[in-house]
Amino acid sequence: MSGRTGGPAASAAPGSAAPGDRAGDYEERLQAFTGRELTPLRPGPDPVNLPMIRHWAEAMEDGNPVHLDEAAARATGRPGVVAPASMVQVWTMPGYAATVTAPSRDRAGEVYGELLALLEEGGYTSVVATDSEFEFRRELVPGDRVGVEEVVESVSPEKTTALGAGRFVTTLKTYRDGGGEVVAVQRWRILWFDPARRRTPAPDGGARERAGERAGKPAREPGGTPAGRSGAPRPRPALNRDNAFWFEAAREHRLVIQRCAGCETLRHPPGPCCPRCGSFDWDTVEASGRGHVYSYVVNHHPRHPAFAFPLLVALVELAEGTRLITGLAGVAPEAVEIGMPVVLDWIDPDPDLSLPVFRPAEQEEQ
Amino acid sequence: MTRHDRPGPLSGAAAIAGIGATEFSKDSGRSELRLACEAVLAAVADAGLQPSDVDGLVTFTADTNSEIHVARSTGIGELRFFSRVGYGGGAACGTVQQAAMAVAAGVADVVVCYRAFNERSGVRYGLGQADRPTDTGADGAAYSWMTPFGLSTPAQWVAMFARRYMHEYGATSEDFGRVAVVDRRHAATNPAAWFHGRPITLADHQASRWIAEPLRLLDCCQETDGGQALVVVSAERARDLPHPPAVVRAAAQGSGADQHMMTSYYRPSITGIPELGLVGRELYAQSGLRPDDVGAAVLYDHFTPLVLPQLEELGFCARGEARHFIADGHLELGGRLPCNTHGGQLGEAYLHGMNGIAEAVRLVRGTSVNQPGAPGDVIVTAGTGVPTSGLILGPDA
């Protein structure tokens, strides 16, 4: 559940541009919302009813008969059918048309509108729901009228997230029936963030655009579409005096192989000393970028958030004779074959990290 | 026991006189140190000894339970010998080698080897290295060639070998699955096994989900909380203790040329396990035995595909032939080489290979729950894909 609020992107973010006093003032104004009632008790448009239960159960593939079958419900000791517990929020929703036509600030209550305006002032113009914890007090039955009221529990300090700098706003929603009895409470947490202040490139093509700019050709994400990535950073290489040169060359989109200055033997992964002649002197050669798949794996589990799954990882033997672990792109897992000729391409998963990736050679020739 | 050559000086010098373990679970509810102490005390009691008799301790570098903590908690007093072996599960038989050498050299009399962890409820190896803090030392930096590309778990590392092995020798997922079926069949009749009473069929294996193709879920060993300990004394002293000695006929370590941790992908061929071949040659040379003399095996089975090249490296069949050797039933109780009679790490527990050594001791004693007659000499291996180790244990001559 994510989207942008109405209105233009806001002015300077307090964390980055505002002087200290103004930033402190902003923080105070935000924190003043803690404990305030955002929305007074607002009744839902319709009572709990069977048609909506039926549609919901069908959409959610909830086959529990206690929601639709009177006899089955009575067999469990209930007086009759009951609504699915997690539908409680549904009964208070204003409906589709109201949601899409009115900017959220306008349809929100007065206090909620103030909070949204303040968040927008801070540059936090985008929103994503992060947590929803329910506590259900009693089951709802057809005819119940459900309303909801919402109170701010906390507004977090600014956090750095993969989506952008943002603030977690936690509210408590209390659901009451027509008699005022609490039927459920919900702790609801959303992240309001500034997409211009991302920690990592956008998951939907930022990396690809940069690769295109730098290499003059499109790079393909290994193992799936770029949109399939979550934007979490990849595991970082641990750089030291023996391996940093390789990753530095990679940032310039150069695939290098360490070469012994004494006997000219190539070696990968690199090391400080030649196992053949014992020389500690070395330089590098730039690989031709051609090779073949020596072996490969298709990873399914566990699913690291930096990658799209299933994830192809290959052991590529370069024309120069050394092998390296690398990504495979532009090919479906079932189409990969050992011995398949591949050519070098590059990806830039985040600003400090570029990595070689290989794709089928035929694509290049076409 | 048939000897073809003169055994080396270590052969027959030491014996395993006691074994002890905790229960094998998914959530021990106890500290790793407590598991270690329970296992050590159980093994010492099994040997008919007192903690105060122990003067040496050996464990894995991967173990969190330092010798001093184990010693002071269990009533072991002074330690004359303590040593650690590295490289994950490759250490298992190496701990017994350390103990046997210490006993043979007279630097210690009673050495306990142990391994204890909450590997399931605590830090799970199966989740991989991707998000673990690393350092820029050579071992930490080695991950730089893998994890940024998404290759970060043991299953994934092994899958790369397995795919190439399939390509070169025509092995299939079913060939790997037969290893799991044998292990689970043996576990099914072992009350100590996690999968006691739960055998699987080859169809179950084929229906299990992909973890890292070509590895399925049922190709992967379980993850376990528990502890296992072994008591090593001189063969002479073992004869005076309650159980028949499991004599250390041979104990070897091996690291191959161009060795890496789980990713020795840069050798001319990656379908064999040269470091295990080295261990095998050492074991046969030390003991004077040949593959035909070995009556049972406990082969390290963190992942089924690497059981196949172990059979080849140890000389039980020719290269690329292990799938036929297995399909012909040779790993079954009535087969040529009954294997992993406790259920292995797939079926009994993942104790980094140490529970397999305990099973080899039971086979020599004649007390395995799946005892295949009198197998004579039993070969045991440790972690594959890493610098590793092996043992041949046999009855007192």
PDB file of N, CA, C and O in Angstrom, chain B residues 308-372:
ATOM      1  N   LEU B 308      28.199 -38.290  -2.964  1.00  0.00           N
ATOM      2  CA  LEU B 308      28.603 -39.094  -4.124  1.00  0.00           C
ATOM      3  C   LEU B 308      30.109 -39.048  -4.373  1.00  0.00           C
ATOM      4  O   LEU B 308      30.769 -40.091  -4.416  1.00  0.00           O
ATOM      5  N   PRO B 309      30.693 -37.839  -4.527  1.00  0.00           N
ATOM      6  CA  PRO B 309      32.149 -37.829  -4.739  1.00  0.00           C
ATOM      7  C   PRO B 309      32.946 -38.342  -3.544  1.00  0.00           C
ATOM      8  O   PRO B 309      34.089 -38.768  -3.717  1.00  0.00           O
ATOM      9  N   GLN B 310      32.353 -38.345  -2.334  1.00  0.00           N
ATOM     10  CA  GLN B 310      33.083 -38.937  -1.203  1.00  0.00           C
ATOM     11  C   GLN B 310      33.309 -40.424  -1.450  1.00  0.00           C
ATOM     12  O   GLN B 310      34.385 -40.956  -1.169  1.00  0.00           O
ATOM     13  N   LEU B 311      32.265 -41.107  -1.925  1.00  0.00           N
ATOM     14  CA  LEU B 311      32.403 -42.546  -2.196  1.00  0.00           C
ATOM     15  C   LEU B 311      33.497 -42.787  -3.231  1.00  0.00           C
ATOM     16  O   LEU B 311      34.235 -43.770  -3.166  1.00  0.00           O
ATOM     17  N   GLU B 312      33.599 -41.856  -4.181  1.00  0.00           N
ATOM     18  CA  GLU B 312      34.604 -41.990  -5.239  1.00  0.00           C
ATOM     19  C   GLU B 312      36.002 -41.680  -4.706  1.00  0.00           C
ATOM     20  O   GLU B 312      36.961 -42.419  -4.959  1.00  0.00           O
ATOM     21  N   GLU B 313      36.115 -40.598  -3.947  1.00  0.00           N
ATOM     22  CA  GLU B 313      37.430 -40.215  -3.414  1.00  0.00           C
ATOM     23  C   GLU B 313      37.976 -41.271  -2.458  1.00  0.00           C
ATOM     24  O   GLU B 313      39.190 -41.452  -2.352  1.00  0.00           O
ATOM     25  N   LEU B 314      37.087 -41.970  -1.742  1.00  0.00           N
ATOM     26  CA  LEU B 314      37.534 -42.952  -0.757  1.00  0.00           C
ATOM     27  C   LEU B 314      37.734 -44.333  -1.369  1.00  0.00           C
ATOM     28  O   LEU B 314      38.069 -45.287  -0.673  1.00  0.00           O
ATOM     29  N   GLY B 315      37.505 -44.426  -2.679  1.00  0.00           N
ATOM     30  CA  GLY B 315      37.845 -45.667  -3.378  1.00  0.00           C
ATOM     31  C   GLY B 315      36.782 -46.748  -3.328  1.00  0.00           C
ATOM     32  O   GLY B 315      37.060 -47.901  -3.642  1.00  0.00           O
ATOM     33  N   PHE B 316      35.534 -46.389  -2.966  1.00  0.00           N
ATOM     34  CA  PHE B 316      34.484 -47.408  -2.949  1.00  0.00           C
ATOM     35  C   PHE B 316      33.891 -47.635  -4.332  1.00  0.00           C
ATOM     36  O   PHE B 316      33.224 -48.636  -4.577  1.00  0.00           O
ATOM     37  N   CYS B 317      34.101 -46.696  -5.220  1.00  0.00           N
ATOM     38  CA  CYS B 317      33.668 -46.868  -6.603  1.00  0.00           C
ATOM     39  C   CYS B 317      34.485 -45.904  -7.462  1.00  0.00           C
ATOM     40  O   CYS B 317      35.195 -45.046  -6.944  1.00  0.00           O
ATOM     41  N   ALA B 318      34.366 -46.083  -8.792  1.00  0.00           N
ATOM     42  CA  ALA B 318      35.140 -45.239  -9.703  1.00  0.00           C
ATOM     43  C   ALA B 318      34.490 -43.859  -9.829  1.00  0.00           C
ATOM     44  O   ALA B 318      33.336 -43.668  -9.454  1.00  0.00           O
ATOM     45  N   ARG B 319      35.231 -42.899 -10.357  1.00  0.00           N
ATOM     46  CA  ARG B 319      34.714 -41.541 -10.533  1.00  0.00           C
ATOM     47  C   ARG B 319      33.467 -41.546 -11.416  1.00  0.00           C
ATOM     48  O   ARG B 319      33.431 -42.175 -12.462  1.00  0.00           O
ATOM     49  N   GLY B 320      32.466 -40.842 -10.951  1.00  0.00           N
ATOM     50  CA  GLY B 320      31.224 -40.751 -11.707  1.00  0.00           C
ATOM     51  C   GLY B 320      30.307 -41.953 -11.521  1.00  0.00           C
ATOM     52  O   GLY B 320      29.188 -41.969 -12.027  1.00  0.00           O
ATOM     53  N   GLU B 321      30.758 -42.957 -10.770  1.00  0.00           N
ATOM     54  CA  GLU B 321      29.984 -44.196 -10.624  1.00  0.00           C
ATOM     55  C   GLU B 321      29.181 -44.245  -9.334  1.00  0.00           C
ATOM     56  O   GLU B 321      28.447 -45.214  -9.099  1.00  0.00           O
ATOM     57  N   ALA B 322      29.312 -43.251  -8.492  1.00  0.00           N
ATOM     58  CA  ALA B 322      28.664 -43.331  -7.173  1.00  0.00           C
ATOM     59  C   ALA B 322      27.156 -43.479  -7.294  1.00  0.00           C
ATOM     60  O   ALA B 322      26.519 -44.169  -6.496  1.00  0.00           O
ATOM     61  N   ARG B 323      26.575 -42.840  -8.323  1.00  0.00           N
ATOM     62  CA  ARG B 323      25.104 -42.937  -8.431  1.00  0.00           C
ATOM     63  C   ARG B 323      24.677 -44.379  -8.643  1.00  0.00           C
ATOM     64  O   ARG B 323      23.623 -44.791  -8.163  1.00  0.00           O
ATOM     65  N   HIS B 324      25.472 -45.141  -9.374  1.00  0.00           N
ATOM     66  CA  HIS B 324      25.128 -46.555  -9.580  1.00  0.00           C
ATOM     67  C   HIS B 324      25.363 -47.353  -8.300  1.00  0.00           C
ATOM     68  O   HIS B 324      24.575 -48.218  -7.939  1.00  0.00           O
ATOM     69  N   PHE B 325      26.467 -47.048  -7.625  1.00  0.00           N
ATOM     70  CA  PHE B 325      26.790 -47.704  -6.358  1.00  0.00           C
ATOM     71  C   PHE B 325      25.641 -47.523  -5.363  1.00  0.00           C
ATOM     72  O   PHE B 325      25.222 -48.456  -4.682  1.00  0.00           O
ATOM     73  N   ILE B 326      25.102 -46.317  -5.308  1.00  0.00           N
ATOM     74  CA  ILE B 326      24.000 -46.034  -4.382  1.00  0.00           C
ATOM     75  C   ILE B 326      22.707 -46.693  -4.854  1.00  0.00           C
ATOM     76  O   ILE B 326      21.993 -47.330  -4.077  1.00  0.00           O
ATOM     77  N   ALA B 327      22.418 -46.549  -6.151  1.00  0.00           N
ATOM     78  CA  ALA B 327      21.175 -47.126  -6.684  1.00  0.00           C
ATOM     79  C   ALA B 327      21.155 -48.648  -6.520  1.00  0.00           C
ATOM     80  O   ALA B 327      20.084 -49.252  -6.395  1.00  0.00           O
ATOM     81  N   ASP B 328      22.329 -49.256  -6.496  1.00  0.00           N
ATOM     82  CA  ASP B 328      22.397 -50.711  -6.313  1.00  0.00           C
ATOM     83  C   ASP B 328      22.189 -51.119  -4.855  1.00  0.00           C
ATOM     84  O   ASP B 328      22.281 -52.305  -4.524  1.00  0.00           O
ATOM     85  N   GLY B 329      21.952 -50.163  -3.978  1.00  0.00           N
ATOM     86  CA  GLY B 329      21.610 -50.488  -2.592  1.00  0.00           C
ATOM     87  C   GLY B 329      22.791 -50.701  -1.669  1.00  0.00           C
ATOM     88  O   GLY B 329      22.640 -51.208  -0.555  1.00  0.00           O
ATOM     89  N   HIS B 330      23.978 -50.299  -2.091  1.00  0.00           N
ATOM     90  CA  HIS B 330      25.167 -50.591  -1.284  1.00  0.00           C
ATOM     91  C   HIS B 330      25.240 -49.799   0.020  1.00  0.00           C
ATOM     92  O   HIS B 330      26.019 -50.144   0.900  1.00  0.00           O
ATOM     93  N   LEU B 331      24.441 -48.725   0.158  1.00  0.00           N
ATOM     94  CA  LEU B 331      24.480 -47.962   1.410  1.00  0.00           C
ATOM     95  C   LEU B 331      23.455 -48.470   2.427  1.00  0.00           C
ATOM     96  O   LEU B 331      23.398 -47.983   3.556  1.00  0.00           O
ATOM     97  N   GLU B 332      22.637 -49.440   2.013  1.00  0.00           N
ATOM     98  CA  GLU B 332      21.600 -49.969   2.907  1.00  0.00           C
ATOM     99  C   GLU B 332      22.225 -50.905   3.939  1.00  0.00           C
ATOM    100  O   GLU B 332      23.369 -51.335   3.797  1.00  0.00           O
ATOM    101  N   LEU B 333      21.432 -51.237   4.958  1.00  0.00           N
ATOM    102  CA  LEU B 333      21.957 -52.088   6.037  1.00  0.00           C
ATOM    103  C   LEU B 333      22.482 -53.412   5.513  1.00  0.00           C
ATOM    104  O   LEU B 333      23.450 -53.955   6.019  1.00  0.00           O
ATOM    105  N   GLY B 334      21.847 -53.965   4.486  1.00  0.00           N
ATOM    106  CA  GLY B 334      22.325 -55.242   3.943  1.00  0.00           C
ATOM    107  C   GLY B 334      23.299 -55.079   2.802  1.00  0.00           C
ATOM    108  O   GLY B 334      23.680 -56.053   2.154  1.00  0.00           O
ATOM    109  N   GLY B 335      23.711 -53.835   2.532  1.00  0.00           N
ATOM    110  CA  GLY B 335      24.549 -53.571   1.358  1.00  0.00           C
ATOM    111  C   GLY B 335      26.033 -53.739   1.638  1.00  0.00           C
ATOM    112  O   GLY B 335      26.453 -54.099   2.735  1.00  0.00           O
ATOM    113  N   ARG B 336      26.815 -53.421   0.621  1.00  0.00           N
ATOM    114  CA  ARG B 336      28.263 -53.548   0.704  1.00  0.00           C
ATOM    115  C   ARG B 336      28.848 -52.608   1.769  1.00  0.00           C
ATOM    116  O   ARG B 336      29.799 -52.955   2.456  1.00  0.00           O
ATOM    117  N   LEU B 337      28.261 -51.398   1.889  1.00  0.00           N
ATOM    118  CA  LEU B 337      28.829 -50.394   2.790  1.00  0.00           C
ATOM    119  C   LEU B 337      27.703 -49.678   3.528  1.00  0.00           C
ATOM    120  O   LEU B 337      27.324 -48.572   3.178  1.00  0.00           O
ATOM    121  N   PRO B 338      27.127 -50.313   4.554  1.00  0.00           N
ATOM    122  CA  PRO B 338      26.053 -49.641   5.292  1.00  0.00           C
ATOM    123  C   PRO B 338      26.514 -48.244   5.711  1.00  0.00           C
ATOM    124  O   PRO B 338      27.611 -48.087   6.264  1.00  0.00           O
ATOM    125  N   CYS B 339      25.681 -47.258   5.408  1.00  0.00           N
ATOM    126  CA  CYS B 339      26.129 -45.868   5.540  1.00  0.00           C
ATOM    127  C   CYS B 339      25.161 -45.066   6.411  1.00  0.00           C
ATOM    128  O   CYS B 339      23.943 -45.167   6.253  1.00  0.00           O
ATOM    129  N   ASN B 340      25.704 -44.279   7.298  1.00  0.00           N
ATOM    130  CA  ASN B 340      24.903 -43.370   8.128  1.00  0.00           C
ATOM    131  C   ASN B 340      23.753 -44.113   8.804  1.00  0.00           C
ATOM    132  O   ASN B 340      22.579 -43.733   8.688  1.00  0.00           O
ATOM    133  N   THR B 341      24.132 -45.155   9.530  1.00  0.00           N
ATOM    134  CA  THR B 341      23.140 -46.020  10.176  1.00  0.00           C
ATOM    135  C   THR B 341      22.363 -45.299  11.274  1.00  0.00           C
ATOM    136  O   THR B 341      21.324 -45.779  11.713  1.00  0.00           O
ATOM    137  N   HIS B 342      22.837 -44.142  11.718  1.00  0.00           N
ATOM    138  CA  HIS B 342      22.097 -43.349  12.699  1.00  0.00           C
ATOM    139  C   HIS B 342      21.078 -42.433  12.032  1.00  0.00           C
ATOM    140  O   HIS B 342      20.234 -41.853  12.697  1.00  0.00           O
ATOM    141  N   GLY B 343      21.189 -42.303  10.712  1.00  0.00           N
ATOM    142  CA  GLY B 343      20.295 -41.398  10.001  1.00  0.00           C
ATOM    143  C   GLY B 343      21.021 -40.183   9.448  1.00  0.00           C
ATOM    144  O   GLY B 343      20.423 -39.367   8.756  1.00  0.00           O
ATOM    145  N   GLY B 344      22.305 -40.084   9.780  1.00  0.00           N
ATOM    146  CA  GLY B 344      23.094 -38.978   9.245  1.00  0.00           C
ATOM    147  C   GLY B 344      22.633 -37.637   9.771  1.00  0.00           C
ATOM    148  O   GLY B 344      21.815 -37.531  10.688  1.00  0.00           O
ATOM    149  N   GLN B 345      23.175 -36.600   9.173  1.00  0.00           N
ATOM    150  CA  GLN B 345      22.800 -35.245   9.591  1.00  0.00           C
ATOM    151  C   GLN B 345      21.469 -34.837   8.964  1.00  0.00           C
ATOM    152  O   GLN B 345      20.798 -33.947   9.453  1.00  0.00           O
ATOM    153  N   LEU B 346      21.095 -35.536   7.889  1.00  0.00           N
ATOM    154  CA  LEU B 346      19.770 -35.298   7.332  1.00  0.00           C
ATOM    155  C   LEU B 346      18.692 -35.871   8.241  1.00  0.00           C
ATOM    156  O   LEU B 346      17.607 -35.320   8.348  1.00  0.00           O
ATOM    157  N   GLY B 347      19.014 -36.993   8.896  1.00  0.00           N
ATOM    158  CA  GLY B 347      17.964 -37.690   9.629  1.00  0.00           C
ATOM    159  C   GLY B 347      18.090 -37.611  11.140  1.00  0.00           C
ATOM    160  O   GLY B 347      17.102 -37.428  11.830  1.00  0.00           O
ATOM    161  N   GLU B 348      19.324 -37.783  11.665  1.00  0.00           N
ATOM    162  CA  GLU B 348      19.455 -37.763  13.120  1.00  0.00           C
ATOM    163  C   GLU B 348      19.582 -36.329  13.635  1.00  0.00           C
ATOM    164  O   GLU B 348      18.669 -35.805  14.280  1.00  0.00           O
ATOM    165  N   ALA B 349      20.701 -35.696  13.325  1.00  0.00           N
ATOM    166  CA  ALA B 349      20.943 -34.348  13.833  1.00  0.00           C
ATOM    167  C   ALA B 349      22.155 -33.773  13.120  1.00  0.00           C
ATOM    168  O   ALA B 349      23.032 -34.503  12.669  1.00  0.00           O
ATOM    169  N   TYR B 350      22.175 -32.455  13.046  1.00  0.00           N
ATOM    170  CA  TYR B 350      23.339 -31.762  12.506  1.00  0.00           C
ATOM    171  C   TYR B 350      24.191 -31.314  13.681  1.00  0.00           C
ATOM    172  O   TYR B 350      23.928 -30.289  14.289  1.00  0.00           O
ATOM    173  N   LEU B 351      25.187 -32.158  14.008  1.00  0.00           N
ATOM    174  CA  LEU B 351      26.089 -31.798  15.108  1.00  0.00           C
ATOM    175  C   LEU B 351      27.494 -31.595  14.546  1.00  0.00           C
ATOM    176  O   LEU B 351      28.476 -31.982  15.181  1.00  0.00           O
ATOM    177  N   HIS B 352      27.546 -31.034  13.323  1.00  0.00           N
ATOM    178  CA  HIS B 352      28.834 -30.734  12.705  1.00  0.00           C
ATOM    179  C   HIS B 352      29.691 -31.993  12.587  1.00  0.00           C
ATOM    180  O   HIS B 352      30.913 -31.933  12.753  1.00  0.00           O
ATOM    181  N   GLY B 353      29.054 -33.137  12.372  1.00  0.00           N
ATOM    182  CA  GLY B 353      29.784 -34.372  12.142  1.00  0.00           C
ATOM    183  C   GLY B 353      30.130 -35.157  13.393  1.00  0.00           C
ATOM    184  O   GLY B 353      30.499 -36.329  13.318  1.00  0.00           O
ATOM    185  N   MET B 354      30.010 -34.556  14.568  1.00  0.00           N
ATOM    186  CA  MET B 354      30.439 -35.234  15.793  1.00  0.00           C
ATOM    187  C   MET B 354      29.509 -36.387  16.167  1.00  0.00           C
ATOM    188  O   MET B 354      29.949 -37.396  16.738  1.00  0.00           O
ATOM    189  N   ASN B 355      28.214 -36.241  15.853  1.00  0.00           N
ATOM    190  CA  ASN B 355      27.295 -37.349  16.133  1.00  0.00           C
ATOM    191  C   ASN B 355      27.592 -38.542  15.236  1.00  0.00           C
ATOM    192  O   ASN B 355      27.337 -39.683  15.611  1.00  0.00           O
ATOM    193  N   GLY B 356      28.154 -38.288  14.070  1.00  0.00           N
ATOM    194  CA  GLY B 356      28.536 -39.394  13.185  1.00  0.00           C
ATOM    195  C   GLY B 356      29.691 -40.197  13.755  1.00  0.00           C
ATOM    196  O   GLY B 356      29.741 -41.426  13.600  1.00  0.00           O
ATOM    197  N   ILE B 357      30.622 -39.513  14.401  1.00  0.00           N
ATOM    198  CA  ILE B 357      31.737 -40.239  15.031  1.00  0.00           C
ATOM    199  C   ILE B 357      31.191 -41.123  16.160  1.00  0.00           C
ATOM    200  O   ILE B 357      31.603 -42.280  16.319  1.00  0.00           O
ATOM    201  N   ALA B 358      30.235 -40.586  16.923  1.00  0.00           N
ATOM    202  CA  ALA B 358      29.628 -41.389  17.993  1.00  0.00           C
ATOM    203  C   ALA B 358      28.948 -42.630  17.414  1.00  0.00           C
ATOM    204  O   ALA B 358      29.005 -43.718  17.998  1.00  0.00           O
ATOM    205  N   GLU B 359      28.315 -42.472  16.243  1.00  0.00           N
ATOM    206  CA  GLU B 359      27.666 -43.639  15.627  1.00  0.00           C
ATOM    207  C   GLU B 359      28.709 -44.674  15.203  1.00  0.00           C
ATOM    208  O   GLU B 359      28.497 -45.883  15.354  1.00  0.00           O
ATOM    209  N   ALA B 360      29.850 -44.206  14.698  1.00  0.00           N
ATOM    210  CA  ALA B 360      30.907 -45.147  14.318  1.00  0.00           C
ATOM    211  C   ALA B 360      31.378 -45.920  15.551  1.00  0.00           C
ATOM    212  O   ALA B 360      31.670 -47.122  15.473  1.00  0.00           O
ATOM    213  N   VAL B 361      31.448 -45.248  16.701  1.00  0.00           N
ATOM    214  CA  VAL B 361      31.830 -45.929  17.946  1.00  0.00           C
ATOM    215  C   VAL B 361      30.789 -47.014  18.275  1.00  0.00           C
ATOM    216  O   VAL B 361      31.136 -48.142  18.623  1.00  0.00           O
ATOM    217  N   ARG B 362      29.508 -46.668  18.133  1.00  0.00           N
ATOM    218  CA  ARG B 362      28.466 -47.660  18.409  1.00  0.00           C
ATOM    219  C   ARG B 362      28.553 -48.835  17.441  1.00  0.00           C
ATOM    220  O   ARG B 362      28.341 -49.986  17.827  1.00  0.00           O
ATOM    221  N   LEU B 363      28.870 -48.563  16.175  1.00  0.00           N
ATOM    222  CA  LEU B 363      28.999 -49.650  15.198  1.00  0.00           C
ATOM    223  C   LEU B 363      30.124 -50.600  15.611  1.00  0.00           C
ATOM    224  O   LEU B 363      30.006 -51.824  15.493  1.00  0.00           O
ATOM    225  N   VAL B 364      31.222 -50.022  16.096  1.00  0.00           N
ATOM    226  CA  VAL B 364      32.348 -50.862  16.537  1.00  0.00           C
ATOM    227  C   VAL B 364      31.969 -51.640  17.800  1.00  0.00           C
ATOM    228  O   VAL B 364      32.309 -52.816  17.964  1.00  0.00           O
ATOM    229  N   ARG B 365      31.219 -50.981  18.695  1.00  0.00           N
ATOM    230  CA  ARG B 365      30.777 -51.665  19.922  1.00  0.00           C
ATOM    231  C   ARG B 365      29.707 -52.718  19.627  1.00  0.00           C
ATOM    232  O   ARG B 365      29.449 -53.589  20.460  1.00  0.00           O
ATOM    233  N   GLY B 366      29.030 -52.546  18.474  1.00  0.00           N
ATOM    234  CA  GLY B 366      27.921 -53.443  18.155  1.00  0.00           C
ATOM    235  C   GLY B 366      26.609 -52.988  18.760  1.00  0.00           C
ATOM    236  O   GLY B 366      25.706 -53.792  18.963  1.00  0.00           O
ATOM    237  N   THR B 367      26.481 -51.680  19.041  1.00  0.00           N
ATOM    238  CA  THR B 367      25.293 -51.191  19.744  1.00  0.00           C
ATOM    239  C   THR B 367      24.477 -50.178  18.958  1.00  0.00           C
ATOM    240  O   THR B 367      23.618 -49.498  19.516  1.00  0.00           O
ATOM    241  N   SER B 368      24.722 -50.056  17.654  1.00  0.00           N
ATOM    242  CA  SER B 368      23.889 -49.136  16.868  1.00  0.00           C
ATOM    243  C   SER B 368      22.456 -49.659  16.847  1.00  0.00           C
ATOM    244  O   SER B 368      22.228 -50.865  16.854  1.00  0.00           O
ATOM    245  N   VAL B 369      21.483 -48.763  16.824  1.00  0.00           N
ATOM    246  CA  VAL B 369      20.087 -49.222  16.713  1.00  0.00           C
ATOM    247  C   VAL B 369      19.850 -49.903  15.373  1.00  0.00           C
ATOM    248  O   VAL B 369      18.885 -50.639  15.207  1.00  0.00           O
ATOM    249  N   ASN B 370      20.716 -49.627  14.423  1.00  0.00           N
ATOM    250  CA  ASN B 370      20.612 -50.279  13.107  1.00  0.00           C
ATOM    251  C   ASN B 370      21.883 -51.087  12.830  1.00  0.00           C
ATOM    252  O   ASN B 370      22.484 -50.987  11.768  1.00  0.00           O
ATOM    253  N   GLN B 371      22.287 -51.880  13.800  1.00  0.00           N
ATOM    254  CA  GLN B 371      23.568 -52.575  13.720  1.00  0.00           C
ATOM    255  C   GLN B 371      23.602 -53.568  12.550  1.00  0.00           C
ATOM    256  O   GLN B 371      22.828 -54.521  12.532  1.00  0.00           O
ATOM    257  N   PRO B 372      24.479 -53.356  11.580  1.00  0.00           N
ATOM    258  CA  PRO B 372      24.571 -54.291  10.453  1.00  0.00           C
ATOM    259  C   PRO B 372      25.598 -55.386  10.742  1.00  0.00           C
ATOM    260  O   PRO B 372      26.679 -55.412  10.136  1.00  0.00           O
TER     261      PRO B 372
END
